[in-house]
Coordinates of C-alpha atoms and ligand atoms in Angstrom, one line a residue:
X1 CA 46.5 -23.2 -13.2
X2 CA 46.6 -20.9 -16.3
X3 CA 43.3 -19.7 -17.7
X4 CA 41.2 -22.0 -20.0
X5 CA 41.3 -21.4 -23.8
X6 CA 38.1 -22.5 -25.4
X7 CA 38.0 -23.1 -29.1
X8 CA 34.8 -23.8 -30.8
X9 CA 35.0 -25.8 -34.1
X10 CA 31.7 -24.3 -35.6
X11 CA 30.9 -26.5 -38.6
X12 CA 33.6 -28.9 -39.9
X13 CA 33.3 -30.5 -43.2
X14 CA 30.8 -33.4 -42.3
X15 CA 27.8 -32.4 -40.2
X16 CA 24.7 -31.2 -42.2
X17 CA 21.4 -29.4 -41.1
X18 CA 19.8 -33.0 -41.4
X19 CA 22.0 -34.3 -38.8
X20 CA 21.6 -31.4 -36.6
X21 CA 19.5 -28.1 -37.5
X22 CA 21.8 -25.9 -35.7
X23 CA 24.8 -26.6 -37.7
X24 CA 25.9 -23.3 -39.3
X25 CA 26.6 -23.5 -42.8
X26 CA 26.3 -20.0 -44.6
X27 CA 28.7 -17.4 -43.8
X28 CA 26.1 -15.3 -42.0
X29 CA 25.1 -18.4 -39.8
X30 CA 28.8 -19.3 -39.1
X31 CA 29.6 -15.5 -38.0
X32 CA 26.5 -15.5 -36.0
X33 CA 27.4 -18.7 -34.1
X34 CA 30.9 -17.5 -33.5
X35 CA 29.5 -14.3 -32.0
X36 CA 27.4 -16.4 -29.7
X37 CA 30.3 -18.5 -28.9
X38 CA 32.4 -15.4 -27.9
X39 CA 29.7 -14.2 -25.8
X40 CA 29.7 -17.6 -24.1
X41 CA 33.3 -17.5 -23.4
X42 CA 35.2 -18.9 -26.4
X43 CA 38.5 -17.1 -27.3
X44 CA 39.1 -19.0 -30.5
X45 CA 36.7 -20.1 -33.4
X46 CA 37.9 -22.9 -35.8
X47 CA 36.3 -22.4 -39.3
X48 CA 35.5 -24.4 -42.3
X49 CA 33.6 -22.9 -45.4
X50 CA 30.6 -24.6 -47.4
X51 CA 29.4 -24.0 -50.7
X52 CA 25.8 -23.3 -51.7
X53 CA 24.9 -26.9 -51.6
X54 CA 26.6 -27.2 -48.1
X55 CA 29.6 -29.1 -49.2
X56 CA 33.1 -28.4 -48.1
X57 CA 34.7 -25.8 -50.2
X58 CA 38.2 -24.3 -50.4
X59 CA 37.0 -21.1 -52.1
X60 CA 38.8 -17.8 -50.9
X61 CA 35.7 -15.9 -51.4
X62 CA 33.7 -17.8 -49.1
X63 CA 36.5 -18.0 -46.4
X64 CA 36.6 -14.1 -46.8
X65 CA 33.1 -13.6 -46.4
X66 CA 33.3 -15.6 -43.2
X67 CA 36.2 -13.9 -41.8
X68 CA 34.9 -10.4 -42.6
X69 CA 31.6 -11.0 -41.0
X70 CA 33.2 -12.5 -37.8
X71 CA 35.6 -9.6 -37.6
X72 CA 32.6 -7.3 -38.0
X73 CA 30.8 -8.8 -35.0
X74 CA 33.7 -9.5 -32.7
X75 CA 36.8 -8.1 -33.8
X76 CA 38.8 -9.4 -30.7
X77 CA 37.9 -13.3 -31.4
X78 CA 40.9 -15.6 -32.6
X79 CA 40.2 -17.1 -35.9
X80 CA 41.6 -20.5 -36.8
X81 CA 41.2 -21.6 -40.3
X82 CA 40.9 -25.1 -41.2
X83 CA 43.4 -26.7 -43.8
X84 CA 41.8 -29.9 -43.1
X85 CA 41.4 -32.1 -46.3
X86 CA 38.0 -33.7 -45.9
X87 CA 36.2 -33.0 -49.3
X88 CA 38.8 -30.6 -50.4
X89 CA 41.3 -30.9 -53.0
X90 CA 44.9 -31.4 -51.7
X91 CA 46.6 -28.4 -53.5
X92 CA 43.7 -26.0 -52.4
X93 CA 43.8 -26.7 -48.7
X94 CA 45.8 -23.5 -48.0
X95 CA 43.7 -21.2 -50.2
X96 CA 42.3 -19.1 -47.4
X97 CA 45.7 -18.6 -45.6
X98 CA 46.4 -15.3 -47.3
X99 CA 43.7 -14.0 -45.0
X100 CA 46.2 -14.2 -42.3
X101 CA 44.2 -15.8 -39.6
X102 CA 46.2 -16.1 -36.3
X103 CA 45.7 -19.7 -36.2
X104 CA 45.4 -22.4 -38.8
X105 CA 45.2 -26.3 -38.5
X106 CA 48.1 -28.4 -39.7
X107 CA 47.8 -32.2 -39.5
X108 CA 51.1 -33.9 -39.5
X109 CA 50.5 -37.2 -41.0
X110 CA 48.1 -39.5 -42.3
X111 CA 45.5 -41.7 -40.7
X112 CA 42.5 -44.0 -41.2
X113 CA 39.1 -42.9 -40.3
X114 CA 36.3 -45.3 -40.1
X115 CA 35.4 -45.5 -43.7
X116 CA 38.0 -43.3 -45.4
X117 CA 41.7 -42.5 -45.4
X118 CA 42.7 -38.9 -44.1
X119 CA 45.6 -38.4 -46.5
X120 CA 48.3 -35.7 -45.5
X121 CA 51.1 -36.4 -47.9
X122 CA 54.6 -35.0 -46.7
X123 CA 54.7 -32.5 -49.6
X124 CA 51.2 -31.2 -48.6
X125 CA 52.2 -30.8 -45.0
X126 CA 55.3 -28.7 -46.1
X127 CA 53.5 -26.7 -48.4
X128 CA 50.9 -25.7 -45.6
X129 CA 53.7 -25.2 -43.0
X130 CA 55.6 -22.8 -45.5
X131 CA 52.6 -20.9 -46.2
X132 CA 51.9 -20.5 -42.5
X133 CA 55.3 -19.3 -41.9
X134 CA 55.1 -16.8 -44.8
X135 CA 52.0 -15.3 -43.4
X136 CA 53.0 -15.4 -39.7
X137 CA 50.1 -17.9 -38.9
X138 CA 50.7 -20.3 -35.7
X139 CA 49.9 -23.7 -36.7
X140 CA 47.6 -25.7 -34.3
X141 CA 49.0 -29.2 -34.8
X142 CA 46.4 -31.7 -35.1
X143 CA 47.4 -34.9 -33.5
X144 CA 45.4 -37.8 -34.5
X145 CA 47.7 -40.5 -33.6
X146 CA 51.1 -41.2 -32.0
X147 CA 53.3 -40.6 -35.1
X148 CA 52.1 -36.9 -35.6
X149 CA 53.8 -35.6 -32.6
X150 CA 57.3 -36.7 -33.7
X151 CA 56.5 -35.6 -37.1
X152 CA 55.6 -32.2 -35.7
X153 CA 59.0 -32.0 -34.1
X154 CA 60.8 -32.9 -37.3
X155 CA 59.0 -29.9 -38.8
X156 CA 60.6 -27.7 -35.9
X157 CA 64.1 -29.3 -36.7
X158 CA 63.7 -28.5 -40.3
X159 CA 62.6 -25.0 -39.6
X160 CA 59.1 -25.2 -40.9
X161 CA 57.5 -24.8 -37.6
X162 CA 58.5 -22.4 -34.7
X163 CA 58.4 -23.5 -31.1
X164 CA 56.6 -23.3 -28.5
X165 CA 54.1 -25.8 -30.3
X166 CA 50.3 -25.5 -30.0
X167 CA 49.2 -29.1 -30.2
X168 CA 45.6 -30.5 -30.3
X169 CA 45.2 -34.0 -29.3
X170 CA 42.2 -35.7 -31.1
X171 CA 40.6 -38.8 -29.5
X172 CA 37.5 -40.9 -30.2
X173 CA 37.8 -40.7 -34.0
X174 CA 37.1 -44.3 -35.2
X175 CA 40.4 -45.4 -36.9
X176 CA 42.6 -43.0 -35.0
X177 CA 43.4 -42.6 -31.1
X178 CA 40.8 -44.1 -29.0
X179 CA 39.3 -41.9 -26.2
X180 CA 41.0 -43.7 -23.3
X181 CA 43.1 -42.5 -20.5
X182 CA 46.2 -44.6 -21.3
X183 CA 46.6 -42.8 -24.7
X184 CA 46.1 -39.4 -23.0
X185 CA 48.7 -40.1 -20.4
X186 CA 51.1 -41.3 -23.2
X187 CA 50.7 -38.0 -24.9
X188 CA 51.0 -36.1 -21.7
X189 CA 54.5 -37.9 -21.3
X190 CA 55.6 -37.3 -24.9
X191 CA 54.8 -33.7 -25.6
X192 CA 57.4 -31.1 -25.4
X193 CA 57.9 -29.4 -21.9
X194 CA 57.5 -26.0 -23.5
X195 CA 54.2 -26.1 -25.4
X196 CA 50.5 -25.2 -25.2
X197 CA 48.1 -28.2 -25.9
X198 CA 44.3 -28.8 -26.2
X199 CA 42.0 -31.8 -26.4
X200 CA 39.2 -32.6 -28.8
X201 CA 37.0 -35.7 -28.3
X202 CA 34.9 -36.7 -31.2
X203 CA 31.2 -37.7 -30.7
X204 CA 30.2 -38.9 -27.1
X205 CA 33.9 -38.8 -25.9
X206 CA 33.9 -34.8 -26.3
X207 CA 32.8 -33.9 -22.9
X208 CA 35.0 -36.4 -21.0
X209 CA 38.2 -35.8 -23.0
X210 CA 37.6 -31.9 -22.5
X211 CA 37.3 -32.6 -18.7
X212 CA 40.6 -34.2 -18.7
X213 CA 42.1 -31.3 -20.3
X214 CA 40.5 -28.8 -17.8
X215 CA 41.9 -30.9 -14.9
X216 CA 45.2 -31.1 -16.4
X217 CA 46.0 -27.5 -17.2
X218 CA 45.5 -28.2 -21.0
X219 CA 42.9 -26.4 -23.3
X220 CA 39.8 -27.5 -24.9
X221 CA 38.0 -27.7 -28.2
X222 CA 34.3 -28.3 -28.5
X223 CA 31.6 -27.5 -31.3
X224 CA 29.5 -29.2 -33.6
X225 CA 32.5 -30.2 -35.9
X226 CA 33.4 -32.9 -33.4
X227 CA 30.0 -33.8 -31.7
X228 CA 26.4 -32.8 -32.6
X229 CA 24.7 -33.9 -29.3
X230 CA 24.5 -32.1 -26.2
X231 CA 23.0 -35.0 -24.3
X232 CA 21.7 -38.5 -25.8
X233 CA 18.6 -37.2 -27.4
X234 CA 19.2 -33.2 -27.4
X235 CA 20.9 -31.7 -30.4
X236 CA 23.7 -29.3 -29.3
X237 CA 24.5 -26.0 -30.6
X238 CA 27.9 -24.3 -30.5
X239 CA 27.4 -21.8 -27.8
X240 CA 25.5 -24.2 -25.4
X241 CA 28.7 -26.5 -25.6
X242 CA 30.9 -23.6 -25.0
X243 CA 28.7 -22.5 -22.0
X244 CA 28.8 -26.0 -20.5
X245 CA 32.6 -25.9 -20.5
X246 CA 32.6 -22.5 -18.9
X247 CA 30.5 -23.4 -16.1
X248 CA 32.5 -26.6 -15.4
X249 CA 35.7 -25.0 -15.6
X250 CA 34.9 -22.2 -13.2
X251 CA 33.3 -24.6 -10.8
X252 CA 36.6 -26.3 -10.6
X253 CA 38.4 -23.1 -10.1
X254 CA 39.7 -22.4 -13.5
X255 CA 38.9 -19.1 -15.0
X256 CA 38.2 -18.8 -18.8
X257 CA 40.7 -17.0 -20.9
X258 CA 39.5 -13.9 -22.8
X259 CA 41.0 -13.6 -26.6
X260 CA 43.4 -11.3 -25.2
X261 CA 44.8 -13.6 -22.7
X262 CA 44.6 -16.6 -25.1
X263 CA 46.6 -14.4 -27.6
X264 CA 49.5 -14.0 -24.9
X265 CA 49.4 -17.7 -23.9
X266 CA 49.8 -18.8 -27.4
X267 CA 52.3 -16.1 -28.6
X268 CA 50.1 -14.7 -31.3
X269 CA 51.0 -11.4 -32.7
X270 CA 47.8 -9.6 -33.8
Ligands
ZN301 ZN1 38.3 -28.6 -38.6

């Protein structure tokens, strides 16, 4: 088995301090959480930015501040910048890509969430993919439902995304793909032979879906963006979630990838 790449999605666009007091919101808090996750064994951090009121923002200044602080604390750590659309204006979703993170998220289709539509129109997907090509950023393709994998392959055909792909299968988001074995198996059948892939589970499905990836030689994404609970009544914090996956993976006999090893496996050029 290859070493396990652990990504921690530190903040996201939805969790607040009221929901979980440990959610890092300010650039300083986000960098401190990234450093703790790095020490716990994460090789990638996926970041979102918030404004002074704690709302999602596309402000390049805030992203710049976060990236600079993370690089100062742990220059080796791989940074994945979100281009996700929740709470952000469509045209501004690529506003931080000029910072040239090694990875950025790219969702290749639209889907309903429980009480909203997550809209990723074709022209926005193309725009983000082109920006990533220009800045030599590898997209982490976010697969929320079955159409998004063929959509990603179409981008490859059109020369907007380079192979090998790095896919992140997201399970358990209400309105999208349920956290069930049959859907996981379907993705395993359909993914390209030559790719790297990870699994995210939303809410209480996070750990069980991460385990499926650990057992099947994939990679994992954890973090408060996807799940704010460690246990039924215990709030999680980011490095606590990373630490649990490190323990489980090592018990299983799978070593955890350093950022350098992750870089090599994902074909990233620093
Ligand atoms: Zn995100």
